[in-house]
Short mmCIF file of C-alpha atoms and ligand atoms in Angstrom, two decimals:
data_model
loop_
_atom_site.label_atom_id
_atom_site.label_comp_id
_atom_site.label_asym_id
_atom_site.label_seq_id
_atom_site.Cartn_x
_atom_site.Cartn_y
_atom_site.Cartn_z
CA UNK E 19 6.64 -35.46 25.14
CA UNK E 20 4.40 -37.50 23.20
CA UNK E 21 1.84 -35.48 20.71
CA UNK E 22 -1.25 -35.99 22.81
CA UNK E 23 0.08 -35.26 26.07
CA UNK E 24 1.48 -32.01 24.40
CA UNK E 25 -1.70 -30.93 22.83
CA UNK E 26 -2.98 -31.37 26.20
CA UNK E 27 -0.49 -29.26 27.74
CA UNK E 28 -1.18 -26.66 25.44
CA UNK E 29 -4.93 -26.90 26.16
CA UNK E 30 -4.23 -26.31 29.85
CA UNK E 31 -2.05 -23.42 29.21
CA UNK E 32 -4.62 -21.69 26.93
CA UNK E 33 -7.52 -22.33 29.59
CA UNK E 34 -5.21 -20.84 32.11
CA UNK E 35 -4.75 -17.85 30.36
CA UNK E 36 -7.38 -15.52 31.37
CA UNK E 37 -5.96 -12.09 29.69
CA UNK E 38 -4.07 -11.28 26.50
CA UNK E 39 -1.02 -10.27 28.59
CA UNK E 40 -1.12 -13.96 29.69
CA UNK E 41 -0.92 -15.43 26.08
CA UNK E 42 1.91 -12.72 25.39
CA UNK E 43 3.61 -14.11 28.61
CA UNK E 44 3.19 -17.76 27.33
CA UNK E 45 4.27 -16.72 23.68
CA UNK E 46 7.75 -15.24 24.89
CA UNK E 47 8.67 -18.31 26.38
CA UNK E 48 8.30 -20.57 22.90
CA UNK E 49 9.16 -17.63 20.53
CA UNK E 50 12.74 -17.15 19.59
CA UNK E 51 14.48 -13.97 20.40
CA UNK E 52 14.76 -12.71 17.04
CA UNK E 53 11.23 -13.03 15.90
CA UNK E 54 10.43 -11.75 19.41
CA UNK E 55 12.07 -8.72 18.85
CA UNK E 56 10.67 -8.42 15.26
CA UNK E 57 6.88 -8.78 16.78
CA UNK E 58 7.03 -6.51 19.95
CA UNK E 59 9.11 -3.44 18.65
CA UNK E 60 8.19 -0.20 17.66
CA UNK E 61 10.17 2.50 16.00
CA UNK E 62 12.88 4.68 17.79
CA UNK E 63 12.15 5.13 21.29
CA UNK E 64 8.96 3.23 21.10
CA UNK E 65 7.13 6.41 22.65
CA UNK E 66 4.16 5.74 20.34
CA UNK E 67 3.92 2.08 20.96
CA UNK E 68 3.85 2.62 24.83
CA UNK E 69 1.32 5.59 24.31
CA UNK E 70 -1.06 3.45 22.40
CA UNK E 71 -1.75 1.52 25.67
CA UNK E 72 -1.29 4.35 27.96
CA UNK E 73 -4.26 6.41 26.05
CA UNK E 74 -6.80 3.28 26.29
CA UNK E 75 -5.85 3.27 29.94
CA UNK E 76 -6.58 7.08 30.85
CA UNK E 77 -10.20 6.78 29.32
CA UNK E 78 -12.99 6.35 31.92
CA UNK E 79 -16.35 5.04 31.72
CA UNK E 80 -19.84 6.45 32.45
CA UNK E 81 -21.98 3.39 33.53
CA UNK E 82 -25.60 3.14 33.74
CA UNK E 83 -27.37 0.55 35.90
CA UNK E 84 -30.65 -1.14 36.58
CA UNK E 85 -31.28 -1.72 32.77
CA UNK E 86 -31.65 -5.53 31.63
CA UNK E 87 -28.51 -6.99 30.71
CA UNK E 88 -29.24 -10.29 30.45
CA UNK E 89 -28.65 -10.75 27.06
CA UNK E 90 -25.79 -9.04 25.31
CA UNK E 91 -25.39 -9.02 21.41
CA UNK E 92 -22.19 -8.17 20.01
CA UNK E 93 -22.85 -8.72 16.46
CA UNK E 94 -22.08 -6.20 13.77
CA UNK E 95 -21.73 -5.45 9.90
CA UNK E 96 -18.45 -3.94 8.96
CA UNK E 97 -18.45 -2.98 4.99
CA UNK E 98 -21.38 -5.36 4.60
CA UNK E 99 -19.71 -8.17 6.19
CA UNK E 100 -21.67 -9.59 9.26
CA UNK E 101 -19.18 -10.40 12.05
CA UNK E 102 -19.79 -11.99 15.39
CA UNK E 103 -18.14 -9.02 17.10
CA UNK E 104 -16.47 -6.00 15.95
CA UNK E 105 -12.72 -7.76 15.60
CA UNK E 106 -10.73 -7.85 12.44
CA UNK E 107 -6.97 -9.50 12.50
CA UNK E 108 -4.63 -6.61 11.69
CA UNK E 109 -2.81 -7.29 8.51
CA UNK E 110 0.84 -8.67 9.59
CA UNK E 111 3.83 -10.30 7.72
CA UNK E 112 5.20 -13.68 8.36
CA UNK E 113 2.73 -15.41 10.38
CA UNK E 114 4.93 -18.76 10.08
CA UNK E 115 7.78 -17.19 12.25
CA UNK E 116 5.45 -17.86 14.94
CA UNK E 117 3.96 -21.21 14.01
CA UNK E 118 4.51 -23.56 11.04
CA UNK E 119 0.88 -23.24 10.08
CA UNK E 120 1.17 -19.54 9.78
CA UNK E 121 -1.80 -17.61 7.84
CA UNK E 122 -3.95 -20.70 7.26
CA UNK E 123 -4.20 -21.29 10.98
CA UNK E 124 -4.82 -17.53 11.86
CA UNK E 125 -7.52 -17.47 9.16
CA UNK E 126 -9.15 -20.78 10.19
CA UNK E 127 -9.66 -19.64 13.53
CA UNK E 128 -10.98 -16.28 12.59
CA UNK E 129 -13.48 -18.01 10.44
CA UNK E 130 -14.54 -20.03 13.53
CA UNK E 131 -15.03 -16.96 15.71
CA UNK E 132 -16.94 -15.09 13.36
CA UNK E 133 -14.22 -12.24 12.75
CA UNK E 134 -12.35 -11.03 9.35
CA UNK E 135 -8.72 -11.80 8.69
CA UNK E 136 -6.42 -9.04 6.65
CA UNK E 137 -3.91 -10.94 4.84
CA UNK E 138 -0.83 -8.88 4.32
CA UNK E 139 1.28 -8.63 1.06
CA UNK E 140 4.49 -9.75 2.94
CA UNK E 141 2.67 -12.68 4.15
CA UNK E 142 4.58 -16.19 4.55
CA UNK E 143 1.78 -17.90 2.70
CA UNK E 144 0.37 -17.23 -0.83
CA UNK E 145 -2.81 -15.36 -0.89
CA UNK E 146 -4.49 -18.16 -2.88
CA UNK E 147 -3.79 -20.70 0.19
CA UNK E 148 -5.69 -18.24 3.05
CA UNK E 149 -8.91 -20.39 3.44
CA UNK E 150 -12.14 -19.01 1.60
CA UNK E 151 -14.46 -19.65 4.24
CA UNK E 152 -13.04 -17.24 6.25
CA UNK E 153 -13.89 -13.06 5.21
CA UNK E 154 -10.82 -11.97 3.96
CA UNK E 155 -9.30 -8.58 2.81
CA UNK E 156 -6.13 -8.30 1.18
CA UNK E 157 -3.44 -5.61 2.33
CA UNK E 158 -1.62 -3.73 -0.36
CA UNK E 159 1.86 -2.27 -0.21
CA UNK E 160 2.49 -0.36 -3.48
CA UNK E 161 5.71 -1.28 -5.24
CA UNK E 162 7.76 1.07 -7.14
CA UNK E 163 7.41 -1.36 -10.02
CA UNK E 164 3.46 -1.04 -10.40
CA UNK E 165 3.17 -4.40 -12.47
CA UNK E 166 4.18 -6.24 -9.10
CA UNK E 167 1.25 -4.46 -7.23
CA UNK E 168 -1.05 -4.93 -10.27
CA UNK E 169 -0.41 -8.53 -10.34
CA UNK E 170 -0.70 -9.24 -6.46
CA UNK E 171 -4.19 -7.18 -6.60
CA UNK E 172 -5.45 -9.09 -9.62
CA UNK E 173 -4.66 -12.34 -7.94
CA UNK E 174 -6.43 -11.07 -4.60
CA UNK E 175 -9.49 -10.45 -6.55
CA UNK E 176 -9.37 -14.04 -8.50
CA UNK E 177 -8.84 -15.70 -5.18
CA UNK E 178 -12.14 -13.94 -3.64
CA UNK E 179 -10.71 -11.48 -1.21
CA UNK E 180 -13.62 -8.83 -0.67
CA UNK E 181 -11.89 -5.59 -0.18
CA UNK E 182 -8.00 -4.13 -0.55
CA UNK E 183 -6.35 -2.37 2.48
CA UNK E 184 -4.03 0.24 1.13
CA UNK E 185 -1.32 0.74 3.75
CA UNK E 186 -0.44 4.63 3.67
CA UNK E 187 1.76 5.22 6.53
CA UNK E 188 5.36 3.06 5.28
CA UNK E 189 6.51 4.99 2.22
CA UNK E 190 9.94 3.74 3.91
CA UNK E 191 10.01 1.40 7.28
CA UNK E 192 10.26 3.45 10.70
CA UNK E 193 13.54 2.92 12.49
CA UNK E 194 13.06 -0.30 14.20
CA UNK E 195 15.88 -0.46 16.47
CA UNK E 196 15.37 -3.82 18.01
CA UNK E 197 15.65 -5.35 14.49
CA UNK E 198 18.95 -3.35 13.62
CA UNK E 199 20.32 -4.16 16.59
CA UNK E 200 20.50 -8.02 15.90
CA UNK E 201 20.53 -7.82 12.73
CA UNK E 202 17.06 -9.30 11.96
CA UNK E 203 16.73 -11.38 8.77
CA UNK E 204 14.05 -13.95 7.64
CA UNK E 205 15.37 -17.59 8.77
CA UNK E 206 15.24 -20.34 6.53
CA UNK E 207 11.93 -21.53 5.37
CA UNK E 208 10.31 -18.45 5.83
CA UNK E 209 9.56 -16.49 2.67
CA UNK E 210 7.29 -13.51 1.45
CA UNK E 211 5.38 -16.19 -0.22
CA UNK E 212 3.18 -13.94 -2.39
CA UNK E 213 6.53 -13.22 -4.32
CA UNK E 214 8.45 -15.69 -6.33
CA UNK E 215 11.44 -13.76 -6.66
CA UNK E 216 14.73 -14.33 -5.44
CA UNK E 217 14.47 -13.19 -1.87
CA UNK E 218 18.30 -13.36 -0.31
CA UNK E 219 17.92 -9.59 0.76
CA UNK E 220 15.37 -10.42 3.12
CA UNK E 221 17.45 -13.07 4.62
CA UNK E 222 20.68 -10.79 5.33
CA UNK E 223 21.72 -11.18 8.79
CA UNK E 224 24.08 -8.02 9.41
CA UNK E 225 24.11 -6.23 12.69
CA UNK E 226 22.92 -2.69 12.50
CA UNK E 227 20.37 -3.62 9.74
CA UNK E 228 17.01 -4.76 9.62
CA UNK E 229 16.99 -6.61 6.18
CA UNK E 230 13.17 -6.16 6.40
CA UNK E 231 13.30 -2.44 6.48
CA UNK E 232 15.89 -2.22 3.75
CA UNK E 233 14.01 -4.25 1.45
CA UNK E 234 11.06 -2.11 1.94
CA UNK E 235 12.56 0.89 1.49
CA UNK E 236 14.06 -0.21 -1.74
CA UNK E 237 10.79 -1.69 -3.08
CA UNK E 238 7.93 0.56 -1.61
CA UNK E 239 6.75 3.50 -3.89
CA UNK E 240 7.58 6.74 -1.97
CA UNK E 241 6.21 8.84 -4.55
CA UNK E 242 2.75 7.26 -3.86
CA UNK E 243 -0.21 10.02 -3.88
CA UNK E 244 -4.07 10.07 -3.51
CA UNK E 245 -4.81 8.74 -6.83
CA UNK E 246 -3.48 5.75 -5.98
CA UNK E 247 -6.97 4.48 -4.39
CA UNK E 248 -8.77 5.30 -7.63
CA UNK E 249 -6.41 3.39 -9.39
CA UNK E 250 -6.44 0.41 -7.09
CA UNK E 251 -10.53 0.59 -6.74
CA UNK E 252 -10.83 0.52 -11.11
CA UNK E 253 -8.29 -2.00 -11.20
CA UNK E 254 -9.91 -4.44 -8.86
CA UNK E 255 -13.68 -3.39 -8.75
CA UNK E 256 -13.09 -3.86 -4.55
CA UNK E 257 -14.09 -1.28 -2.19
CA UNK E 258 -10.50 0.37 -0.96
CA UNK E 259 -9.88 0.80 2.76
CA UNK E 260 -6.67 3.38 3.65
CA UNK E 261 -5.13 2.09 6.48
CA UNK E 262 -2.61 4.72 8.56
CA UNK E 263 -4.72 7.77 8.83
CA UNK E 264 -4.12 9.99 12.00
CA UNK E 265 -5.75 13.54 11.22
CA UNK E 266 -9.13 15.05 9.59
CA UNK E 267 -7.36 16.44 6.82
CA UNK E 268 -6.28 13.08 5.33
CA UNK E 269 -9.73 11.62 6.31
CA UNK E 270 -11.51 14.17 4.22
CA UNK E 271 -8.81 13.38 1.58
CA UNK E 272 -9.18 9.59 1.81
CA UNK E 273 -12.90 10.19 1.20
CA UNK E 274 -12.55 12.24 -1.75
CA UNK E 275 -10.19 9.88 -2.99
CA UNK E 276 -13.01 7.10 -3.39
CA UNK E 277 -12.02 5.35 -0.17
CA UNK E 278 -14.71 2.88 1.23
CA UNK E 279 -13.15 2.74 4.71
CA UNK E 280 -10.62 4.09 6.83
CA UNK E 281 -8.42 2.66 9.67
CA UNK E 282 -7.12 4.88 12.10
CA UNK E 283 -3.45 3.04 12.57
CA UNK E 284 0.12 4.32 13.55
CA UNK E 285 1.27 0.73 12.30
CA UNK E 286 1.18 -0.57 15.93
CA UNK E 287 3.91 2.24 17.01
CA UNK E 288 6.29 0.84 14.15
CA UNK E 289 6.47 3.87 11.81
CA UNK E 290 6.56 7.40 12.95
CA UNK E 291 7.62 7.75 16.61
CA UNK E 292 5.97 10.49 18.52
CA UNK E 293 2.61 9.83 16.37
CA UNK E 294 -0.14 10.13 18.86
CA UNK E 295 -2.00 7.01 20.03
CA UNK E 296 -4.48 6.06 17.81
CA UNK E 297 -7.51 5.86 20.37
CA UNK E 298 -7.11 9.87 20.49
CA UNK E 299 -7.25 9.97 16.81
CA UNK E 300 -10.55 8.13 16.47
CA UNK E 301 -13.00 11.16 17.41
CA UNK E 302 -11.21 13.59 14.86
CA UNK E 303 -11.00 10.97 12.00
CA UNK E 304 -14.84 9.90 12.56
CA UNK E 305 -15.95 13.44 12.56
CA UNK E 306 -14.23 14.22 9.44
CA UNK E 307 -15.54 11.10 7.92
CA UNK E 308 -19.13 11.98 9.11
CA UNK E 309 -20.71 8.84 8.43
CA UNK E 310 -19.62 8.75 4.77
CA UNK E 311 -17.43 6.02 5.32
CA UNK E 312 -16.88 3.25 7.98
CA UNK E 313 -14.03 4.15 10.55
CA UNK E 314 -11.93 1.53 12.00
CA UNK E 315 -8.90 1.78 14.52
CA UNK E 316 -6.10 -0.44 15.44
CA UNK E 317 -3.09 -0.18 17.84
CA UNK E 318 -2.78 -1.62 21.55
CA UNK E 319 -6.39 -2.96 21.80
CA UNK E 320 -5.91 -5.59 24.62
CA UNK E 321 -9.12 -5.54 26.57
CA UNK E 322 -12.81 -6.13 25.60
CA UNK E 323 -13.03 -2.27 27.37
CA UNK E 324 -10.53 -1.01 24.59
CA UNK E 325 -13.25 -2.27 22.00
CA UNK E 326 -16.04 -0.43 23.76
CA UNK E 327 -13.56 2.91 24.02
CA UNK E 328 -13.27 2.75 20.27
CA UNK E 329 -16.63 2.42 19.37
CA UNK E 330 -17.97 5.26 21.59
CA UNK E 331 -15.52 7.42 20.06
CA UNK E 332 -16.73 6.64 16.37
CA UNK E 333 -14.98 3.35 15.32
CA UNK E 334 -17.05 0.61 13.76
CA UNK E 335 -14.93 -1.97 14.86
CA UNK E 336 -11.01 -2.48 15.77
CA UNK E 337 -7.96 -4.61 14.33
CA UNK E 338 -5.75 -6.38 16.75
CA UNK E 339 -2.29 -7.12 15.80
CA UNK E 340 0.13 -8.93 17.85
CA UNK E 341 -2.20 -10.67 20.53
CA UNK E 342 -3.31 -13.03 17.61
CA UNK E 343 0.28 -14.08 16.79
CA UNK E 344 0.90 -14.81 20.57
CA UNK E 345 -2.04 -16.96 20.62
CA UNK E 346 -0.70 -18.44 17.39
CA UNK E 347 2.75 -19.11 18.92
CA UNK E 348 1.25 -20.45 21.95
CA UNK E 349 -1.24 -22.78 20.25
CA UNK E 350 -1.76 -22.69 16.68
CA UNK E 351 -5.66 -22.35 15.66
CA UNK E 352 -6.88 -22.89 19.31
CA UNK E 353 -4.49 -20.32 20.56
CA UNK E 354 -5.92 -17.68 18.08
CA UNK E 355 -9.36 -18.41 18.84
CA UNK E 356 -8.72 -18.28 22.65
CA UNK E 357 -7.74 -14.73 21.68
CA UNK E 358 -10.96 -14.07 20.19
CA UNK E 359 -12.98 -15.83 23.08
CA UNK E 360 -11.29 -13.61 25.71
CA UNK E 361 -11.96 -10.56 23.76
CA UNK E 362 -15.50 -11.47 23.32
CA UNK E 363 -16.07 -12.36 27.14
CA UNK E 364 -14.49 -8.94 28.09
CA UNK E 365 -16.36 -7.24 25.63
CA UNK E 366 -19.79 -8.60 26.80
CA UNK E 367 -19.10 -8.07 30.48
CA UNK E 368 -17.74 -4.46 29.84
CA UNK E 369 -21.20 -3.75 27.77
CA UNK E 370 -23.19 -5.74 30.78
CA UNK E 371 -21.54 -3.24 33.14
CA UNK E 372 -22.18 -0.39 31.35
CA UNK E 373 -25.77 -1.08 30.82
CA UNK E 374 -25.78 -1.58 27.10
CA UNK E 375 -26.89 -4.87 25.36
CA UNK E 376 -26.23 -3.98 21.69
CA UNK E 377 -23.43 -2.27 19.81
CA UNK E 378 -25.58 0.22 18.24
CA UNK E 379 -26.23 1.84 22.18
CA UNK E 380 -22.27 2.29 22.40
CA UNK E 381 -21.83 6.06 21.97
CA UNK E 382 -20.20 8.86 23.37
CA UNK E 383 -22.29 8.52 26.58
CA UNK E 384 -20.46 5.78 27.76
CA UNK E 385 -17.46 7.86 28.28
CA UNK E 386 -16.40 10.69 30.61
CA UNK E 387 -14.78 13.57 28.64
C1 FMN L 420 4.87 -8.18 13.06
C2 FMN L 420 4.10 -7.36 12.74
C3 FMN L 420 3.90 -7.12 11.51
C4 FMN L 420 3.19 -6.12 10.78
N1 FMN L 420 3.15 -6.40 9.28
C5 FMN L 420 2.42 -5.49 8.58
C6 FMN L 420 2.00 -5.34 7.00
O1 FMN L 420 2.60 -6.27 6.36
N2 FMN L 420 1.11 -4.30 6.57
C7 FMN L 420 0.47 -3.62 7.27
O2 FMN L 420 -0.57 -2.95 6.88
N3 FMN L 420 0.85 -3.59 8.82
C8 FMN L 420 1.45 -4.34 9.52
N4 FMN L 420 1.82 -4.40 10.75
C9 FMN L 420 0.96 -3.46 11.86
C10 FMN L 420 -0.39 -4.04 11.95
O3 FMN L 420 -1.28 -4.15 10.83
C11 FMN L 420 -1.34 -3.25 12.99
O4 FMN L 420 -1.40 -1.83 12.52
C12 FMN L 420 -0.68 -2.99 14.32
O5 FMN L 420 -0.07 -4.37 14.74
C13 FMN L 420 -1.67 -3.03 15.28
O6 FMN L 420 -1.28 -2.85 16.52
P1 FMN L 420 -1.22 -3.71 17.65
O7 FMN L 420 -0.15 -4.92 17.32
O8 FMN L 420 -1.04 -2.94 18.98
O9 FMN L 420 -2.53 -4.34 17.96
C14 FMN L 420 2.49 -5.11 11.33
C15 FMN L 420 2.38 -5.44 12.87
C16 FMN L 420 3.22 -6.47 13.50
C17 FMN L 420 3.27 -6.27 14.85
#
């Protein structure tokens, strides 16, 4: 197939994908099996992974009618950043497993859509190469060797990232059996590009072990405590957002530690299996934060209606993970943009059918309790 015909083919496939689920099915056809298992897997029995979806599906709306819903406005502001809709790209490792253009393609499309991109410590593109026209936060894993983290954070600051996202639910990686079963290791040509060091441990392909989990367990600092929030804030002079909170106790500690935002997250069901669905924790965390910091959430957001449910329970915005890599795999920039467009369209329709024209009008009254 020549290039223009294949571009035509991708355009048609994207146009025919009318839901994120459709895009996932298309992606499964083009992503090789090890990268697919790495992307889609959760930990242990994947109870939490499934629960993230089921909990959204259990919630029901209380629609109001005969209101003028001819104009719907999905604009919002998240930690001072204006966005066209309350959707951020969750930090995910190794985008180049899914498309040769990797993180820059996702960030370019995010800028076009008016979203915000969170770059992972474990990105397959150096943080300096994430296009600066896109609003960007940098996700931090704290290494045992604090100098490594210090260096990364200062680089992120110098490159113009506007906030740090400290992931706190991964003192070691969860037991990801899909990866272990196939002995997942990074293929040739893909690397943790923020690091210059030898990465042979990430390439090992040995049945029974995930080399990524093995690397993380060796490298990440399992002694990390709440003082790390102030350390990162002082070091970078950037707002620190804590990602991976599921309880009111930790929400209060995060606020006391100086966090400027909280992301309710169970790492997409990839860490502690048996954790609750994130949508079931949003209200508890938002109440504990009581407006002192912004609360975001991720995990299982696949519909515009899910965004409304999250906002109704107290979230300011959502992060979406896997679907953006499905879009990337299917169609590069255009595939990522398609994910944003579908979510925005569904969000607007849900708002109109609920009788709400702005995000500010979405509160607990849109849900049946
Ligand atoms: C392939 C993959 C890689 C991920 N890498 C990271 C990471 O490097 N840092 C991090 O904080 N979270 C990481 N996550 C978790 C996401 O940020 C997010 O919490 C989760 O994917 C949201 O759930 P969803 O995929 O159901 O939307 C990763 C998730 C996936 C699927």
